[in-house]
Structures are given as structure tokens and as C-alpha cells.
Short mmCIF file of C-alpha atoms in Angstrom, two decimals:
data_model
loop_
_atom_site.label_atom_id
_atom_site.label_comp_id
_atom_site.label_asym_id
_atom_site.label_seq_id
_atom_site.Cartn_x
_atom_site.Cartn_y
_atom_site.Cartn_z
CA UNK V 1 0.00 0.00 0.00
CA UNK V 2 1.15 3.54 -0.68
CA UNK V 3 3.02 5.54 1.93
CA UNK V 4 0.38 7.55 3.83
CA UNK V 5 2.43 10.73 3.32
CA UNK V 6 1.89 10.51 -0.44
CA UNK V 7 -1.83 9.80 -0.26
CA UNK V 8 -4.28 12.52 -1.23
CA UNK V 9 -7.24 13.64 0.83
CA UNK V 10 -8.25 16.93 -0.82
CA UNK V 11 -11.63 17.66 -2.38
CA UNK V 12 -9.86 18.21 -5.71
CA UNK V 13 -8.35 14.73 -5.59
CA UNK V 14 -11.72 13.31 -4.59
CA UNK V 15 -13.40 15.11 -7.49
CA UNK V 16 -10.90 13.62 -9.97
CA UNK V 17 -11.77 10.10 -8.79
CA UNK V 18 -15.49 10.87 -8.64
CA UNK V 19 -15.22 11.92 -12.28
CA UNK V 20 -14.11 8.37 -13.15
CA UNK V 21 -17.41 7.07 -11.78
CA UNK V 22 -19.31 9.84 -13.56
CA UNK V 23 -17.58 9.07 -16.87
CA UNK V 24 -18.34 5.37 -16.53
CA UNK V 25 -22.00 6.05 -15.79
CA UNK V 26 -22.80 8.95 -18.12
CA UNK V 27 -22.09 7.30 -21.43
CA UNK V 28 -24.25 6.60 -24.45
CA UNK V 29 -26.77 4.51 -22.50
CA UNK V 30 -27.46 7.34 -20.07
CA UNK V 31 -27.32 10.11 -22.69
CA UNK V 32 -29.81 8.33 -24.96
CA UNK V 33 -32.41 8.51 -22.20
CA UNK V 34 -33.42 4.88 -22.72
CA UNK V 35 -32.23 3.72 -19.29
CA UNK V 36 -33.73 6.80 -17.66
CA UNK V 37 -37.18 6.15 -19.12
CA UNK V 38 -37.20 2.44 -18.31
CA UNK V 39 -36.01 2.70 -14.73
CA UNK V 40 -37.33 6.12 -13.68
CA UNK V 41 -39.44 8.42 -15.86
CA UNK V 42 -42.09 5.90 -16.93
CA UNK V 43 -43.16 5.70 -13.26
CA UNK V 44 -44.10 9.37 -13.01
CA UNK V 45 -43.04 12.40 -10.93
CA UNK V 46 -42.27 10.40 -7.77
CA UNK V 47 -39.46 8.62 -9.63
CA UNK V 48 -37.47 11.86 -9.87
CA UNK V 49 -36.11 11.26 -6.35
CA UNK V 50 -35.13 7.65 -7.10
CA UNK V 51 -31.86 8.51 -8.91
CA UNK V 52 -30.62 10.24 -5.75
CA UNK V 53 -31.47 7.17 -3.67
CA UNK V 54 -30.09 4.69 -6.23
CA UNK V 55 -26.79 6.52 -6.52
CA UNK V 56 -26.68 6.85 -2.73
CA UNK V 57 -26.97 3.09 -2.34
CA UNK V 58 -24.34 2.54 -5.01
CA UNK V 59 -22.04 5.10 -3.35
CA UNK V 60 -22.26 3.20 -0.05
CA UNK V 61 -21.55 -0.17 -1.70
CA UNK V 62 -18.60 1.24 -3.67
CA UNK V 63 -17.26 3.06 -0.61
CA UNK V 64 -17.28 -0.19 1.35
CA UNK V 65 -15.43 -2.05 -1.41
CA UNK V 66 -12.89 0.71 -2.14
CA UNK V 67 -12.21 1.19 1.58
CA UNK V 68 -11.77 -2.57 1.99
CA UNK V 69 -9.36 -2.59 -0.96
CA UNK V 70 -7.37 0.34 0.52
CA UNK V 71 -7.06 -1.25 3.94
CA UNK V 72 -6.08 -4.57 2.36
CA UNK V 73 -3.52 -3.01 0.00
CA UNK V 74 -5.33 -4.10 -3.17
CA UNK V 75 -5.48 -2.05 -6.37
CA UNK V 76 -7.75 -4.24 -8.52
CA UNK V 77 -11.17 -5.81 -8.19
CA UNK V 78 -10.01 -9.43 -8.60
CA UNK V 79 -7.85 -9.42 -5.46
CA UNK V 80 -10.47 -7.38 -3.61
CA UNK V 81 -13.32 -9.80 -4.27
CA UNK V 82 -11.16 -12.87 -3.76
CA UNK V 83 -10.51 -11.53 -0.24
CA UNK V 84 -14.09 -10.37 0.36
CA UNK V 85 -15.86 -13.69 -0.22
CA UNK V 86 -15.44 -16.58 2.26
CA UNK V 87 -13.62 -18.58 -0.45
CA UNK V 88 -11.23 -16.98 -3.01
CA UNK V 89 -12.75 -18.97 -5.90
CA UNK V 90 -16.05 -17.16 -5.29
CA UNK V 91 -14.52 -14.14 -7.03
CA UNK V 92 -15.91 -15.77 -10.18
CA UNK V 93 -19.32 -14.46 -9.07
CA UNK V 94 -18.20 -10.91 -9.72
CA UNK V 95 -16.49 -11.94 -12.96
CA UNK V 96 -19.76 -13.37 -14.28
CA UNK V 97 -21.61 -10.15 -13.45
CA UNK V 98 -18.88 -8.03 -15.01
CA UNK V 99 -18.63 -10.00 -18.26
CA UNK V 100 -22.42 -10.09 -18.73
CA UNK V 101 -22.82 -6.35 -18.14
CA UNK V 102 -19.88 -5.50 -20.41
CA UNK V 103 -21.18 -7.69 -23.25
CA UNK V 104 -24.65 -6.19 -22.74
CA UNK V 105 -23.15 -2.70 -22.80
CA UNK V 106 -21.36 -3.44 -26.08
CA UNK V 107 -24.50 -4.94 -27.65
CA UNK V 108 -26.62 -2.00 -26.48
CA UNK V 109 -24.03 0.41 -27.89
CA UNK V 110 -24.22 -1.30 -31.30
CA UNK V 111 -28.02 -1.21 -31.18
CA UNK V 112 -28.04 2.36 -29.90
CA UNK V 113 -25.67 3.61 -32.59
CA UNK V 114 -27.70 1.82 -35.25
CA UNK V 115 -30.93 3.39 -34.00
CA UNK V 116 -29.41 6.87 -33.74
CA UNK V 117 -28.19 6.56 -37.33
CA UNK V 118 -31.57 5.31 -38.58
CA UNK V 119 -33.44 8.07 -36.77
CA UNK V 120 -31.08 10.73 -38.07
CA UNK V 121 -31.59 9.74 -41.70
CA UNK V 122 -35.33 9.16 -41.10
CA UNK V 123 -35.44 5.42 -41.72
CA UNK V 124 -37.61 3.16 -39.50
CA UNK V 125 -35.33 1.10 -37.26
CA UNK V 126 -37.18 -2.21 -37.74
CA UNK V 127 -36.78 -5.50 -39.59
CA UNK V 128 -34.18 -5.59 -42.34
CA UNK V 129 -33.27 -1.95 -41.69
CA UNK V 130 -32.25 -2.83 -38.14
CA UNK V 131 -29.96 -5.60 -39.43
CA UNK V 132 -28.41 -3.31 -42.06
CA UNK V 133 -27.86 -0.43 -39.60
CA UNK V 134 -26.26 -2.74 -37.04
CA UNK V 135 -24.05 -4.33 -39.70
CA UNK V 136 -22.84 -0.84 -40.69
CA UNK V 137 -22.01 -0.17 -37.03
CA UNK V 138 -20.17 -3.48 -36.75
CA UNK V 139 -18.13 -2.68 -39.88
CA UNK V 140 -17.14 0.69 -38.42
CA UNK V 141 -16.42 -1.00 -35.09
CA UNK V 142 -14.07 -3.53 -36.71
CA UNK V 143 -12.14 -0.79 -38.50
CA UNK V 144 -11.83 1.31 -35.36
CA UNK V 145 -10.81 -1.68 -33.25
CA UNK V 146 -8.04 -2.55 -35.73
CA UNK V 147 -6.83 0.92 -36.64
CA UNK V 148 -8.35 3.52 -34.33
CA UNK V 149 -8.13 2.39 -30.68
CA UNK V 150 -5.56 5.05 -29.76
CA UNK V 151 -7.61 7.75 -31.47
CA UNK V 152 -10.78 6.69 -29.63
CA UNK V 153 -9.02 6.58 -26.25
CA UNK V 154 -7.44 10.00 -26.88
CA UNK V 155 -10.79 11.50 -27.83
CA UNK V 156 -12.83 9.86 -25.06
CA UNK V 157 -12.36 12.62 -22.49
CA UNK V 158 -13.28 15.41 -24.92
CA UNK V 159 -16.22 13.35 -26.14
CA UNK V 160 -17.45 12.74 -22.58
CA UNK V 161 -17.33 16.45 -21.75
CA UNK V 162 -19.10 17.34 -25.00
CA UNK V 163 -21.91 14.82 -24.49
CA UNK V 164 -22.42 16.06 -20.92
CA UNK V 165 -22.68 19.69 -22.07
CA UNK V 166 -25.06 18.85 -24.93
CA UNK V 167 -27.17 16.60 -22.68
CA UNK V 168 -27.41 19.42 -20.10
CA UNK V 169 -28.59 21.80 -22.82
CA UNK V 170 -31.11 19.22 -23.99
CA UNK V 171 -32.51 18.90 -20.46
CA UNK V 172 -32.91 22.68 -20.23
CA UNK V 173 -34.63 22.91 -23.63
CA UNK V 174 -36.81 19.91 -22.80
CA UNK V 175 -37.96 21.36 -19.49
CA UNK V 176 -38.67 24.84 -20.85
CA UNK V 177 -40.42 23.78 -24.08
CA UNK V 178 -44.20 24.25 -24.39
CA UNK V 179 -45.21 20.63 -23.85
CA UNK V 180 -48.94 21.39 -23.68
CA UNK V 181 -49.08 22.96 -27.14
CA UNK V 182 -46.87 20.31 -28.78
CA UNK V 183 -48.74 17.39 -27.22
CA UNK V 184 -52.17 18.88 -28.00
CA UNK V 185 -51.23 19.37 -31.65
CA UNK V 186 -49.75 15.88 -32.14
CA UNK V 187 -52.43 13.95 -30.26
CA UNK V 188 -55.13 15.71 -32.30
CA UNK V 189 -53.27 15.24 -35.58
CA UNK V 190 -52.60 11.52 -35.13
CA UNK V 191 -55.62 10.58 -33.02
CA UNK V 192 -53.67 9.25 -30.05
CA UNK V 193 -54.05 9.82 -26.32
CA UNK V 194 -51.34 10.58 -23.80
CA UNK V 195 -50.18 7.41 -22.05
CA UNK V 196 -50.48 7.31 -18.24
CA UNK V 197 -47.45 6.55 -16.08
CA UNK V 198 -46.94 3.04 -14.73
CA UNK V 199 -48.82 3.10 -11.43
CA UNK V 200 -46.76 0.77 -9.25
CA UNK V 201 -44.83 2.24 -6.34
CA UNK V 202 -43.35 -1.11 -5.38
CA UNK V 203 -42.10 -1.87 -8.88
CA UNK V 204 -40.70 1.65 -9.29
CA UNK V 205 -38.73 1.38 -6.02
CA UNK V 206 -37.48 -2.10 -6.90
CA UNK V 207 -36.33 -1.16 -10.40
CA UNK V 208 -35.50 2.50 -9.93
CA UNK V 209 -33.45 2.13 -6.76
CA UNK V 210 -32.32 -1.44 -6.11
CA UNK V 211 -31.93 -2.93 -9.61
CA UNK V 212 -30.48 0.23 -11.17
CA UNK V 213 -27.93 0.62 -8.37
CA UNK V 214 -27.03 -3.06 -8.62
CA UNK V 215 -26.17 -3.20 -12.32
CA UNK V 216 -24.27 0.08 -11.99
CA UNK V 217 -21.83 -1.83 -9.76
CA UNK V 218 -19.93 -2.10 -13.04
CA UNK V 219 -18.25 1.12 -11.81
CA UNK V 220 -16.56 -0.66 -8.88
CA UNK V 221 -13.44 -1.92 -10.75
CA UNK V 222 -12.45 1.49 -12.20
CA UNK V 223 -13.13 3.16 -8.82
CA UNK V 224 -10.86 0.72 -6.99
CA UNK V 225 -8.09 1.38 -9.51
CA UNK V 226 -8.62 5.16 -9.57
CA UNK V 227 -8.58 5.44 -5.76
CA UNK V 228 -5.07 4.05 -5.45
CA UNK V 229 -3.53 7.44 -4.54
CA UNK V 230 -6.31 8.56 -2.20
CA UNK V 231 -6.28 8.43 1.57
CA UNK V 232 -9.30 7.02 3.40
CA UNK V 233 -10.60 10.57 3.83
CA UNK V 234 -10.07 11.15 0.12
CA UNK V 235 -12.02 7.98 -0.66
CA UNK V 236 -14.93 9.23 1.44
CA UNK V 237 -14.91 12.60 -0.34
CA UNK V 238 -14.74 10.94 -3.75
CA UNK V 239 -17.83 8.86 -3.09
CA UNK V 240 -19.75 11.78 -1.61
CA UNK V 241 -18.98 13.89 -4.69
CA UNK V 242 -19.69 10.96 -7.01
CA UNK V 243 -23.08 10.44 -5.37
CA UNK V 244 -24.03 14.08 -5.89
CA UNK V 245 -22.67 14.29 -9.46
CA UNK V 246 -24.32 11.10 -10.68
CA UNK V 247 -27.50 11.41 -8.64
CA UNK V 248 -28.26 15.01 -9.61
CA UNK V 249 -27.44 14.51 -13.31
CA UNK V 250 -29.63 11.41 -13.44
CA UNK V 251 -32.45 13.15 -11.56
CA UNK V 252 -32.37 16.14 -13.93
CA UNK V 253 -32.62 13.83 -16.95
CA UNK V 254 -35.44 11.87 -15.30
CA UNK V 255 -37.30 15.11 -14.53
CA UNK V 256 -37.18 16.18 -18.17
CA UNK V 257 -38.28 12.79 -19.49
CA UNK V 258 -41.09 12.49 -16.94
CA UNK V 259 -42.56 15.53 -18.66
CA UNK V 260 -42.32 14.01 -22.16
CA UNK V 261 -42.94 10.31 -21.48
CA UNK V 262 -46.76 10.36 -21.92
CA UNK V 263 -46.42 11.85 -25.42
CA UNK V 264 -43.45 9.70 -26.47
CA UNK V 265 -45.25 6.53 -25.38
CA UNK V 266 -48.46 7.67 -27.13
CA UNK V 267 -46.66 8.23 -30.43
CA UNK V 268 -44.83 4.91 -30.21
CA UNK V 269 -47.82 2.85 -29.07
CA UNK V 270 -49.97 4.48 -31.74
CA UNK V 271 -47.53 3.42 -34.47
CA UNK V 272 -47.24 6.98 -35.72
CA UNK V 273 -44.93 7.11 -38.74
CA UNK V 274 -41.55 8.51 -37.76
CA UNK V 275 -42.16 7.77 -34.07
CA UNK V 276 -42.53 3.98 -33.99
CA UNK V 277 -39.39 3.79 -31.83
CA UNK V 278 -39.91 7.07 -29.98
CA UNK V 279 -38.77 5.54 -26.69
CA UNK V 280 -35.72 3.85 -28.19
CA UNK V 281 -33.64 7.03 -28.10
CA UNK V 282 -36.12 9.28 -26.23
CA UNK V 283 -33.79 12.27 -25.88
CA UNK V 284 -33.29 12.41 -29.65
CA UNK V 285 -37.06 12.23 -30.15
CA UNK V 286 -37.67 15.07 -27.67
CA UNK V 287 -35.25 17.29 -29.58
CA UNK V 288 -37.02 16.45 -32.83
CA UNK V 289 -40.37 17.36 -31.29
CA UNK V 290 -39.07 20.64 -29.89
CA UNK V 291 -37.53 21.50 -33.27
CA UNK V 292 -34.11 22.73 -32.10
CA UNK V 293 -32.32 21.48 -35.24
CA UNK V 294 -28.76 22.51 -34.38
CA UNK V 295 -29.00 20.79 -31.00
CA UNK V 296 -30.57 17.71 -32.57
CA UNK V 297 -27.69 17.43 -35.06
CA UNK V 298 -25.02 18.02 -32.39
CA UNK V 299 -26.68 15.54 -30.00
CA UNK V 300 -27.11 12.85 -32.66
CA UNK V 301 -23.48 13.09 -33.80
CA UNK V 302 -22.10 13.08 -30.25
CA UNK V 303 -24.38 10.26 -29.11
CA UNK V 304 -23.36 8.18 -32.12
CA UNK V 305 -19.69 8.82 -31.32
CA UNK V 306 -20.28 7.99 -27.65
CA UNK V 307 -21.83 4.63 -28.55
CA UNK V 308 -18.95 3.86 -30.91
CA UNK V 309 -16.38 4.91 -28.31
CA UNK V 310 -18.02 2.60 -25.78
CA UNK V 311 -17.97 -0.29 -28.27
CA UNK V 312 -14.32 0.13 -29.24
CA UNK V 313 -13.09 0.61 -25.67
CA UNK V 314 -14.98 -2.39 -24.30
CA UNK V 315 -14.06 -4.69 -27.22
CA UNK V 316 -10.41 -3.76 -26.74
CA UNK V 317 -10.74 -4.38 -22.99
CA UNK V 318 -12.27 -7.82 -23.57
CA UNK V 319 -9.53 -8.69 -26.08
CA UNK V 320 -6.90 -7.85 -23.47
CA UNK V 321 -8.85 -9.86 -20.88
CA UNK V 322 -9.20 -13.08 -22.92
CA UNK V 323 -6.51 -13.01 -25.61
CA UNK V 324 -4.01 -14.83 -23.37
CA UNK V 325 -6.49 -17.64 -22.71
CA UNK V 326 -7.38 -18.26 -26.37
CA UNK V 327 -5.27 -21.26 -27.45
CA UNK V 328 -1.97 -19.70 -26.25
CA UNK V 329 0.00 -22.87 -27.06
CA UNK V 330 -1.35 -23.55 -30.55
CA UNK V 331 -1.63 -19.89 -31.64
CA UNK V 332 1.63 -18.13 -30.81
CA UNK V 333 0.86 -14.70 -32.28
CA UNK V 334 -0.83 -12.30 -29.85
CA UNK V 335 -2.27 -10.30 -32.77
CA UNK V 336 -3.84 -13.38 -34.34
CA UNK V 337 -5.33 -14.44 -31.01
CA UNK V 338 -6.58 -10.90 -30.51
CA UNK V 339 -8.27 -10.91 -33.93
CA UNK V 340 -10.04 -14.21 -33.16
CA UNK V 341 -11.20 -13.02 -29.74
CA UNK V 342 -12.34 -9.68 -31.16
CA UNK V 343 -14.25 -11.38 -33.97
CA UNK V 344 -16.05 -13.68 -31.53
CA UNK V 345 -16.93 -10.80 -29.19
CA UNK V 346 -18.19 -8.59 -32.03
CA UNK V 347 -20.25 -11.46 -33.48
CA UNK V 348 -21.88 -12.09 -30.09
CA UNK V 349 -22.58 -8.39 -29.63
CA UNK V 350 -24.10 -8.11 -33.12
CA UNK V 351 -26.42 -11.05 -32.45
CA UNK V 352 -27.57 -9.58 -29.13
CA UNK V 353 -27.86 -6.08 -30.62
CA UNK V 354 -30.69 -7.28 -32.90
CA UNK V 355 -32.88 -7.43 -29.81
CA UNK V 356 -32.72 -3.63 -29.79
CA UNK V 357 -31.52 -1.15 -27.18
CA UNK V 358 -34.78 -1.17 -25.20
CA UNK V 359 -34.89 -4.95 -24.77
CA UNK V 360 -31.20 -5.18 -23.86
CA UNK V 361 -31.50 -2.48 -21.22
CA UNK V 362 -34.70 -4.02 -19.86
CA UNK V 363 -33.67 -7.65 -19.70
CA UNK V 364 -29.86 -7.97 -19.82
CA UNK V 365 -29.24 -5.05 -17.47
CA UNK V 366 -32.25 -5.92 -15.35
CA UNK V 367 -31.47 -9.60 -14.77
CA UNK V 368 -27.79 -8.86 -14.22
CA UNK V 369 -28.96 -6.30 -11.67
CA UNK V 370 -30.93 -9.00 -9.82
CA UNK V 371 -27.83 -11.16 -9.82
CA UNK V 372 -25.66 -8.26 -8.61
CA UNK V 373 -27.95 -7.66 -5.64
CA UNK V 374 -27.19 -11.20 -4.47
CA UNK V 375 -23.48 -11.46 -5.21
CA UNK V 376 -22.23 -7.84 -4.92
CA UNK V 377 -24.57 -5.55 -2.96
CA UNK V 378 -25.53 -7.89 -0.11
CA UNK V 379 -21.97 -9.32 0.33
CA UNK V 380 -20.62 -5.76 0.66
CA UNK V 381 -22.71 -5.32 3.80
CA UNK V 382 -22.56 -8.90 5.12
CA UNK V 383 -18.81 -9.50 4.68
CA UNK V 384 -17.33 -6.15 3.72
CA UNK V 385 -18.23 -4.09 6.81
CA UNK V 386 -17.10 -6.72 9.37
CA UNK V 387 -13.80 -7.23 7.51
CA UNK V 388 -13.21 -3.47 7.39
CA UNK V 389 -13.74 -3.24 11.16
CA UNK V 390 -11.31 -6.09 11.69
CA UNK V 391 -8.66 -4.50 9.45
CA UNK V 392 -9.09 -1.15 11.17
CA UNK V 393 -8.64 -2.76 14.55
CA UNK V 394 -5.50 -4.54 13.37
CA UNK V 395 -3.98 -1.46 11.75
CA UNK V 396 -5.40 1.04 14.26
CA UNK V 397 -6.41 3.34 11.42
CA UNK V 398 -7.58 6.78 12.53
CA UNK V 399 -10.95 7.78 11.13
#
């Protein structure tokens, strides 16, 4: 473990680490609005507070795990979870969660990019068109994975900042737009009625707080690694700031989409031409309804790039993770093994992507969230807290 004298405990250092969590969370899936609608906005105004609670729960779970890692001298999630569980081999439980959520994230990014592209050029994202759009995305993904990984990594920070700024502007425009006039005009024109919110408090709490927080445990590995230079006080500050940054941004997006959900759902359920997938990329649809063309173009381009960046980064990460295990004795070349692993991963992601962004977010993220509650969230409290107390007693760490 690092010398305590070199460890950082300032708010600035905490903010830098909190930004890692924020960057992991606020990607294409968040910016599209699809996750926000499914887990929050479709349940009505009450759901606006759920992002704060969900991110609070996640902050506590991550704080427990990062603190445990710091006290144990670990800098990666594999060692941390091998020590957390009663048996080291049980670390495979986290690995399963992590691989499933990463593959789902890649597939949803392919589907999301394909849908953004189809919406932008005004082509219905259904049937053969869906296959063609996703194949185009896969072709671009292969080229970028082979030739453009360094470019994507270099541009990721700028891209993240840009998508955050544009998304913030979109939330402002969405909240201030004249919803009553727009909805009255469209419902009368197409003969549809505004769709009511899902009236189920229990379901909204379960999905909007517990399940959402659970599948966002995907942020634990980067937070453990990023917190290496922080002191325990710095770790606490990082998670407090991360809670506020992620919770407030998510709540603002949910607030805006709560306003527009009844109309978006009405247009989609009514099969209105041009809006048959209105809830697929709801933020893009809202901008189209408002009619702010420059913001719609900027948002569509940045969201497309964000999805592609997510795809390339995660495919490259999975290649690094599994390349060494792919016939290392019979295939000596690392590049050849990498190509085979990449091809398999991309093929799997393409197949899953045909389900569509909405179905992937609903089922893959949802069921992995259920699993994460059992193997990540609960163990953090059951085994993590007692082990932290024991380590603190042994090391006599000052709080």
C-alpha cells in the first residue's frame, strides 16, 4: 500500500476520482435517455427522487469495497473480491456479473448507434433496416478496433465532456419547451391519447433504486483502480462527490423525461410514422419534437460517437482480458489471437444487438442487476463491513 504521506485527501483529488465514476455512468446509454425512461421516468413524478437514492446506495456499496481494498492493500477488483468472499474462488461471481454487463453494454451500444443513425436519416429502425444499420455499425467498429483504438481513447475525455454539455442543454430545452401545445397538436393530428405513467410504487422502487444501483456496480473496478492514490478521507470525499454528481445529473434527466414520457409513449404505441421507436432514443425524439435542429444534429453526432467509443473501448478491454487464454499454445501470435477473440466478441454483440436497445436495457441489465444484488450488494454489507472493522482494529487506522 502507498506511503500515507503521499496519499491525497483533498476535495480536488476526490473530485478527480469521482469523475471516473461519472464518466463510466454517463455514457451513451445514459445520454440516450433509454435507461432513464425504463427505470425512472415511466413511473411518473415520484421517480425523480429515485436517482438520488439509487446513486446513494451505489455510493455506499462502492465506498465499502474501495475502503476494503485500501485497507487490504489491493489495487484491482479481482484481489479485492477474492478476499471479500469466504472462499477466493467465489470471485468468479463478480467476474460473471462483469462479463455479462460489459457484453450487454457493447451490444446495447451497437443497437443504440444503429438506431441513432436510422433516426437521423429518417429510416424506421425495424426489420431488415435494423440488421443493415447494425451491420454498418459493426463494420465501423471492426475498422476502429483494428486501426483507431488510440484515437478513440485520446478522444474519449473530450467526447465525454461534449456529451455532458449537450445533454445538459437538452434537459434545459426539454424542461422549458411548451409541452402542452406540442402534445395537443400531435395527439389531435394523429388521433392518439397521452399514455399514463406506470402506477406501481413497489415496482418503481425495486427497479429505480435497487436494480439500477445493482447493475451500476460495473463502476466498482475502475473506482478501486482510480482510488489508489487517495487516503481514506479522500475515498470518502470521492464517493460523496460521485453520489451528488451522478444522482443530480440522473435526476435532472429523469425530470425532463417524466414531462415528455406520456407523449413519447403515445406516439410509439400508436404506431405513428416517424415515431414507432420514440422511446428507443427518447432524448433524440424530444429534440425532434421541440424542433431545435442545431442541438438535434449536435446531440445525434455526439451520441453516435459515444456509442462507438463505448464499443471500441470495451471490445479492446475484452480482447486484453481473454486473448491470453485463447489457445496460447497452438496460436503463438498475440495479434492473431486478438483478432479471433475480437471477432467472436463482435459477433456475439451483433447477435444480441438485434434485440434492440430497449430490450437489452430491460432484460440484460435488469437480470444482471438482480444477480448483482445477491453477489455484490448484499456481500458488501454482510462481509465487507465486518472485515473493514477487523482490518481497522488490526492497523489502528484513525478515522
